[in-house]
Amino acid sequence: MSVAKKDYKRITTKSLIEMKANGEKISMLTAYDFTMAKIVDTAGVDVILVGDSASNVMAGHETTLPITLDQMIYHASSVVRAISRSLVVVDLPFGSYQSDPKEALRSSIRIMKESGAHAVKMEGGSEIKDSIKKILNAGIPVMGHLGLTPQSIYKFGTYTVRAKEEEEAEKLLQDAKLLERIGCFALVLEKIPAHLAQKVAESISIPVIGIGAGGGVDGQVLVIHDMLGMNNEFSPRFLRRYMNLYEEMTTAIGNYVTDVKSADFPNEKEQY
């Protein structure tokens, strides 16, 4: 029997759990600034992730590691000011939560108070459970992240698919169940085999959002610069480009340069 989809005026953590229960897929995209976030929110995306991927796409770093807590708060504040419907989740950056649960709580409180965001996201399972518990006990919602965890890239040494071997797959499944048990409201699974991601989604009651994790999960997330084709150098298998903005923007900017050089812009109608 099909279930009528609920029209959510504002997405909350409770909304996402209801969506999973009703079989409604969850849409999630990144945003890092006011203008882009307003477009994403208006288009009906359920969750906006202020990702530490800002380190790559906004600042040009090779990894997500260099971005700071202050910079994440800056990006998150810009996004929060733009939205009226989406749930805003902010990545805790590398070094702001791994070493000490008290530091993890302080970092999370700063994000919530200074940006107005609705939740934080953390990479890892049993290794960071004490930090997650500390944050949850303060009333701050936490989204988990398992599989390929970019903040651990130097440990992995590669961005290849994770959890292909039985031992790592079993640990990932147990970590997912642990994150649900201690109170995370949702979970991101990145770049793992589709059959394992579906097994995880079917094994826990909280929503599972995939990126490179197949279609058997409860929702999908992509980096907006990749999805819109603003970045033409990144082409993983899981990426579907919905536009080719790189080409369209370079053409438009080239046309502007030509018009300025030829004195065609501005014309008589474009001046006072």
Short mmCIF file of C-alpha atoms in Angstrom, two decimals:
data_model
loop_
_atom_site.label_atom_id
_atom_site.label_comp_id
_atom_site.label_asym_id
_atom_site.label_seq_id
_atom_site.Cartn_x
_atom_site.Cartn_y
_atom_site.Cartn_z
CA MET A 1 0.00 0.00 0.00
CA SER A 2 1.44 3.37 -0.98
CA VAL A 3 1.78 6.05 1.68
CA ALA A 4 0.88 9.66 0.91
CA LYS A 5 3.94 11.89 1.09
CA LYS A 6 3.74 14.54 3.80
CA ASP A 7 4.29 18.18 2.82
CA TYR A 8 6.92 19.43 5.26
CA LYS A 9 7.05 23.19 5.70
CA ARG A 10 10.24 22.79 7.74
CA ILE A 11 12.49 19.73 7.78
CA THR A 12 13.59 18.48 11.20
CA THR A 13 15.45 15.42 12.41
CA LYS A 14 12.02 13.93 13.17
CA SER A 15 10.93 14.62 9.58
CA LEU A 16 13.79 12.52 8.23
CA ILE A 17 12.93 9.56 10.43
CA GLU A 18 9.30 9.83 9.28
CA MET A 19 10.45 9.92 5.65
CA LYS A 20 12.34 6.67 6.09
CA ALA A 21 9.38 5.04 7.81
CA ASN A 22 7.11 6.17 4.93
CA GLY A 23 9.51 5.05 2.22
CA GLU A 24 10.17 8.59 1.00
CA LYS A 25 13.70 9.18 -0.27
CA ILE A 26 15.70 12.04 1.28
CA SER A 27 17.51 14.61 -0.86
CA MET A 28 20.70 16.22 0.47
CA LEU A 29 23.18 18.63 -1.14
CA THR A 30 26.09 20.69 0.06
CA ALA A 31 26.09 24.50 0.17
CA TYR A 32 28.64 26.90 1.59
CA ASP A 33 27.28 30.41 0.95
CA PHE A 34 24.08 32.45 1.14
CA THR A 35 23.29 32.67 -2.57
CA MET A 36 23.75 28.99 -3.34
CA ALA A 37 21.95 27.89 -0.17
CA LYS A 38 18.92 30.03 -1.05
CA ILE A 39 18.69 28.35 -4.46
CA VAL A 40 19.09 24.86 -2.97
CA ASP A 41 16.49 25.51 -0.28
CA THR A 42 13.99 27.01 -2.75
CA ALA A 43 14.42 23.98 -5.04
CA GLY A 44 13.13 21.71 -2.26
CA VAL A 45 16.23 19.91 -1.02
CA ASP A 46 15.53 18.31 2.36
CA VAL A 47 18.99 18.59 3.96
CA ILE A 48 21.78 21.07 3.29
CA LEU A 49 25.20 19.87 4.38
CA VAL A 50 27.73 22.57 5.12
CA GLY A 51 30.51 20.13 4.39
CA ASP A 52 34.18 20.32 5.21
CA SER A 53 34.42 19.76 1.45
CA ALA A 54 34.44 23.57 1.45
CA SER A 55 38.16 23.04 2.04
CA ASN A 56 38.35 21.57 -1.48
CA VAL A 57 35.76 23.38 -3.58
CA MET A 58 35.84 26.82 -1.93
CA ALA A 59 39.46 27.12 -0.75
CA GLY A 60 41.30 24.87 -3.22
CA HIS A 61 42.96 22.55 -0.71
CA GLU A 62 43.82 18.99 -1.73
CA THR A 63 42.05 17.49 1.30
CA THR A 64 39.38 18.45 3.85
CA LEU A 65 41.91 18.59 6.69
CA PRO A 66 43.01 22.28 6.57
CA ILE A 67 39.61 23.89 7.12
CA THR A 68 39.17 25.34 10.61
CA LEU A 69 36.26 25.50 13.03
CA ASP A 70 36.03 29.28 12.57
CA GLN A 71 35.83 28.84 8.79
CA MET A 72 33.11 26.19 9.12
CA ILE A 73 31.10 28.52 11.34
CA TYR A 74 31.49 31.31 8.77
CA HIS A 75 30.17 29.10 5.95
CA ALA A 76 27.38 27.67 8.13
CA SER A 77 26.22 31.13 9.21
CA SER A 78 25.96 32.21 5.58
CA VAL A 79 23.87 29.14 4.73
CA VAL A 80 21.53 29.38 7.73
CA ARG A 81 20.62 32.98 6.84
CA ALA A 82 19.37 31.77 3.45
CA ILE A 83 17.12 28.85 4.31
CA SER A 84 13.46 28.57 5.23
CA ARG A 85 12.78 24.82 4.85
CA SER A 86 15.92 22.68 4.72
CA LEU A 87 17.60 21.08 7.72
CA VAL A 88 21.16 22.45 7.98
CA VAL A 89 23.86 20.00 9.09
CA VAL A 90 27.44 21.15 9.63
CA ASP A 91 30.59 19.02 9.50
CA LEU A 92 32.79 19.13 12.57
CA PRO A 93 36.20 19.75 10.98
CA PHE A 94 39.29 17.63 11.48
CA GLY A 95 40.91 18.18 14.88
CA SER A 96 37.81 19.63 16.54
CA TYR A 97 36.44 16.44 18.10
CA GLN A 98 38.73 13.41 17.76
CA SER A 99 41.03 13.89 20.74
CA ASP A 100 38.70 14.77 23.59
CA PRO A 101 34.92 14.54 24.18
CA LYS A 102 34.96 17.88 26.00
CA GLU A 103 36.60 19.56 23.02
CA ALA A 104 34.05 17.87 20.75
CA LEU A 105 31.24 19.36 22.83
CA ARG A 106 32.83 22.81 22.85
CA SER A 107 33.21 22.70 19.06
CA SER A 108 29.60 21.59 18.58
CA ILE A 109 28.26 24.27 20.93
CA ARG A 110 30.16 26.94 18.99
CA ILE A 111 28.67 25.73 15.70
CA MET A 112 25.13 25.66 17.07
CA LYS A 113 25.32 29.02 18.90
CA GLU A 114 27.34 31.01 16.39
CA SER A 115 25.85 29.73 13.13
CA GLY A 116 22.30 28.76 14.06
CA ALA A 117 22.69 25.35 12.42
CA HIS A 118 20.41 22.44 13.31
CA ALA A 119 22.86 19.53 13.70
CA VAL A 120 26.48 18.46 13.36
CA LYS A 121 28.08 15.59 11.41
CA MET A 122 31.04 13.51 12.56
CA GLU A 123 33.18 10.89 10.84
CA GLY A 124 33.78 7.58 12.61
CA GLY A 125 32.16 4.87 14.70
CA SER A 126 33.21 3.20 17.92
CA GLU A 127 36.45 5.23 18.01
CA ILE A 128 34.55 8.46 18.67
CA LYS A 129 31.50 7.15 20.53
CA ASP A 130 32.38 9.03 23.73
CA SER A 131 32.51 12.33 21.85
CA ILE A 132 29.17 11.59 20.16
CA LYS A 133 27.55 10.74 23.51
CA LYS A 134 28.87 13.95 25.06
CA ILE A 135 27.38 16.03 22.25
CA LEU A 136 24.07 14.18 22.27
CA ASN A 137 23.78 14.57 26.04
CA ALA A 138 23.91 18.33 25.50
CA GLY A 139 20.88 18.12 23.22
CA ILE A 140 22.75 18.60 19.94
CA PRO A 141 21.63 16.28 17.09
CA VAL A 142 24.43 14.24 15.48
CA MET A 143 24.59 12.73 12.00
CA GLY A 144 27.14 9.94 11.66
CA HIS A 145 29.45 9.21 8.72
CA LEU A 146 30.98 5.80 7.91
CA GLY A 147 32.74 4.16 4.98
CA LEU A 148 35.18 6.42 3.19
CA THR A 149 35.86 9.15 5.76
CA PRO A 150 37.85 11.91 4.01
CA GLN A 151 39.32 13.27 7.25
CA SER A 152 41.18 9.94 7.53
CA ILE A 153 42.53 10.01 3.97
CA TYR A 154 46.17 9.81 5.05
CA LYS A 155 45.35 6.73 7.11
CA PHE A 156 43.64 5.06 4.13
CA GLY A 157 46.14 6.39 1.59
CA THR A 158 43.52 6.33 -1.17
CA TYR A 159 39.96 7.37 -2.01
CA THR A 160 39.07 3.86 -3.16
CA VAL A 161 35.89 1.99 -2.17
CA ARG A 162 35.83 0.97 1.51
CA ALA A 163 34.48 -2.13 3.28
CA LYS A 164 34.92 -4.56 0.38
CA GLU A 165 36.50 -7.12 2.70
CA GLU A 166 34.36 -9.05 5.17
CA GLU A 167 36.10 -7.81 8.32
CA GLU A 168 35.78 -4.12 7.47
CA ALA A 169 32.21 -4.63 6.25
CA GLU A 170 31.21 -6.27 9.53
CA LYS A 171 32.81 -3.46 11.55
CA LEU A 172 30.94 -0.88 9.48
CA LEU A 173 27.63 -2.66 10.11
CA GLN A 174 28.31 -2.84 13.85
CA ASP A 175 29.36 0.81 13.92
CA ALA A 176 26.12 1.78 12.16
CA LYS A 177 24.11 -0.09 14.78
CA LEU A 178 26.17 1.56 17.51
CA LEU A 179 25.51 5.05 16.12
CA GLU A 180 21.79 4.32 16.04
CA ARG A 181 21.87 2.89 19.58
CA ILE A 182 23.62 5.88 21.14
CA GLY A 183 21.23 8.33 19.48
CA CYS A 184 22.43 9.61 16.08
CA PHE A 185 19.45 10.74 14.00
CA ALA A 186 20.91 9.75 10.61
CA LEU A 187 23.98 8.29 8.93
CA VAL A 188 25.99 9.03 5.79
CA LEU A 189 27.63 6.08 4.03
CA GLU A 190 30.33 7.07 1.56
CA LYS A 191 31.80 4.95 -1.23
CA ILE A 192 30.99 1.43 -0.06
CA PRO A 193 29.51 -1.56 -1.96
CA ALA A 194 25.81 -1.08 -2.74
CA HIS A 195 24.78 -4.43 -1.25
CA LEU A 196 26.43 -3.55 2.07
CA ALA A 197 24.84 -0.09 2.16
CA GLN A 198 21.41 -1.60 1.58
CA LYS A 199 22.03 -4.13 4.34
CA VAL A 200 22.92 -1.32 6.73
CA ALA A 201 19.84 0.71 5.76
CA GLU A 202 17.62 -2.31 6.35
CA SER A 203 19.29 -3.09 9.69
CA ILE A 204 18.72 0.27 11.40
CA SER A 205 15.70 2.53 11.85
CA ILE A 206 17.49 5.86 11.31
CA PRO A 207 17.86 7.25 7.76
CA VAL A 208 20.94 6.25 5.76
CA ILE A 209 22.13 8.79 3.20
CA GLY A 210 24.46 7.50 0.52
CA ILE A 211 27.18 8.98 -1.62
CA GLY A 212 28.61 6.31 -3.88
CA ALA A 213 26.65 3.72 -1.87
CA GLY A 214 24.01 2.64 -4.37
CA GLY A 215 20.25 3.08 -4.48
CA GLY A 216 19.22 0.80 -1.63
CA VAL A 217 19.64 3.49 1.02
CA ASP A 218 17.17 6.11 2.25
CA GLY A 219 18.55 9.14 0.44
CA GLN A 220 21.42 10.62 -1.52
CA VAL A 221 23.94 13.45 -1.09
CA LEU A 222 26.28 15.09 -3.60
CA VAL A 223 28.62 18.06 -3.53
CA ILE A 224 26.72 20.78 -5.39
CA HIS A 225 29.76 21.97 -7.38
CA ASP A 226 30.15 18.43 -8.74
CA MET A 227 26.44 17.91 -9.43
CA LEU A 228 26.18 21.20 -11.35
CA GLY A 229 29.32 20.48 -13.36
CA MET A 230 31.25 23.47 -12.02
CA ASN A 231 34.17 21.13 -11.42
CA ASN A 232 35.17 19.35 -14.63
CA GLU A 233 38.15 17.48 -13.16
CA PHE A 234 36.24 15.18 -10.78
CA SER A 235 34.38 12.27 -12.38
CA PRO A 236 33.79 9.36 -9.98
CA ARG A 237 31.34 6.64 -10.98
CA PHE A 238 28.74 7.77 -8.44
CA LEU A 239 28.49 11.34 -9.78
CA ARG A 240 25.63 12.35 -12.05
CA ARG A 241 26.11 15.81 -13.55
CA TYR A 242 22.82 17.64 -14.00
CA MET A 243 24.43 20.62 -15.75
CA ASN A 244 27.73 21.58 -17.31
CA LEU A 245 28.15 24.94 -15.61
CA TYR A 246 31.91 24.95 -16.18
CA GLU A 247 31.38 25.16 -19.92
CA GLU A 248 28.42 27.54 -19.70
CA MET A 249 30.18 29.89 -17.30
CA THR A 250 33.48 30.00 -19.18
CA THR A 251 31.55 30.73 -22.40
CA ALA A 252 29.54 33.49 -20.73
CA ILE A 253 32.61 35.06 -19.11
CA GLY A 254 34.50 34.82 -22.40
CA ASN A 255 31.64 36.63 -24.13
CA TYR A 256 31.78 39.34 -21.47
CA VAL A 257 35.52 39.79 -21.99
CA THR A 258 34.99 40.07 -25.75
CA ASP A 259 32.22 42.64 -25.32
CA VAL A 260 34.32 44.75 -22.95
CA LYS A 261 37.38 44.62 -25.21
CA SER A 262 35.32 45.59 -28.27
CA ALA A 263 33.52 48.40 -26.38
CA ASP A 264 30.20 46.67 -27.07
CA PHE A 265 29.45 46.66 -23.33
CA PRO A 266 27.95 48.80 -21.99
CA ASN A 267 25.69 50.04 -24.78
CA GLU A 268 23.49 53.15 -24.63
CA LYS A 269 20.68 51.31 -22.83
CA GLU A 270 23.08 50.04 -20.15
CA GLN A 271 24.27 53.40 -18.90
CA TYR A 272 22.82 56.45 -17.12
#
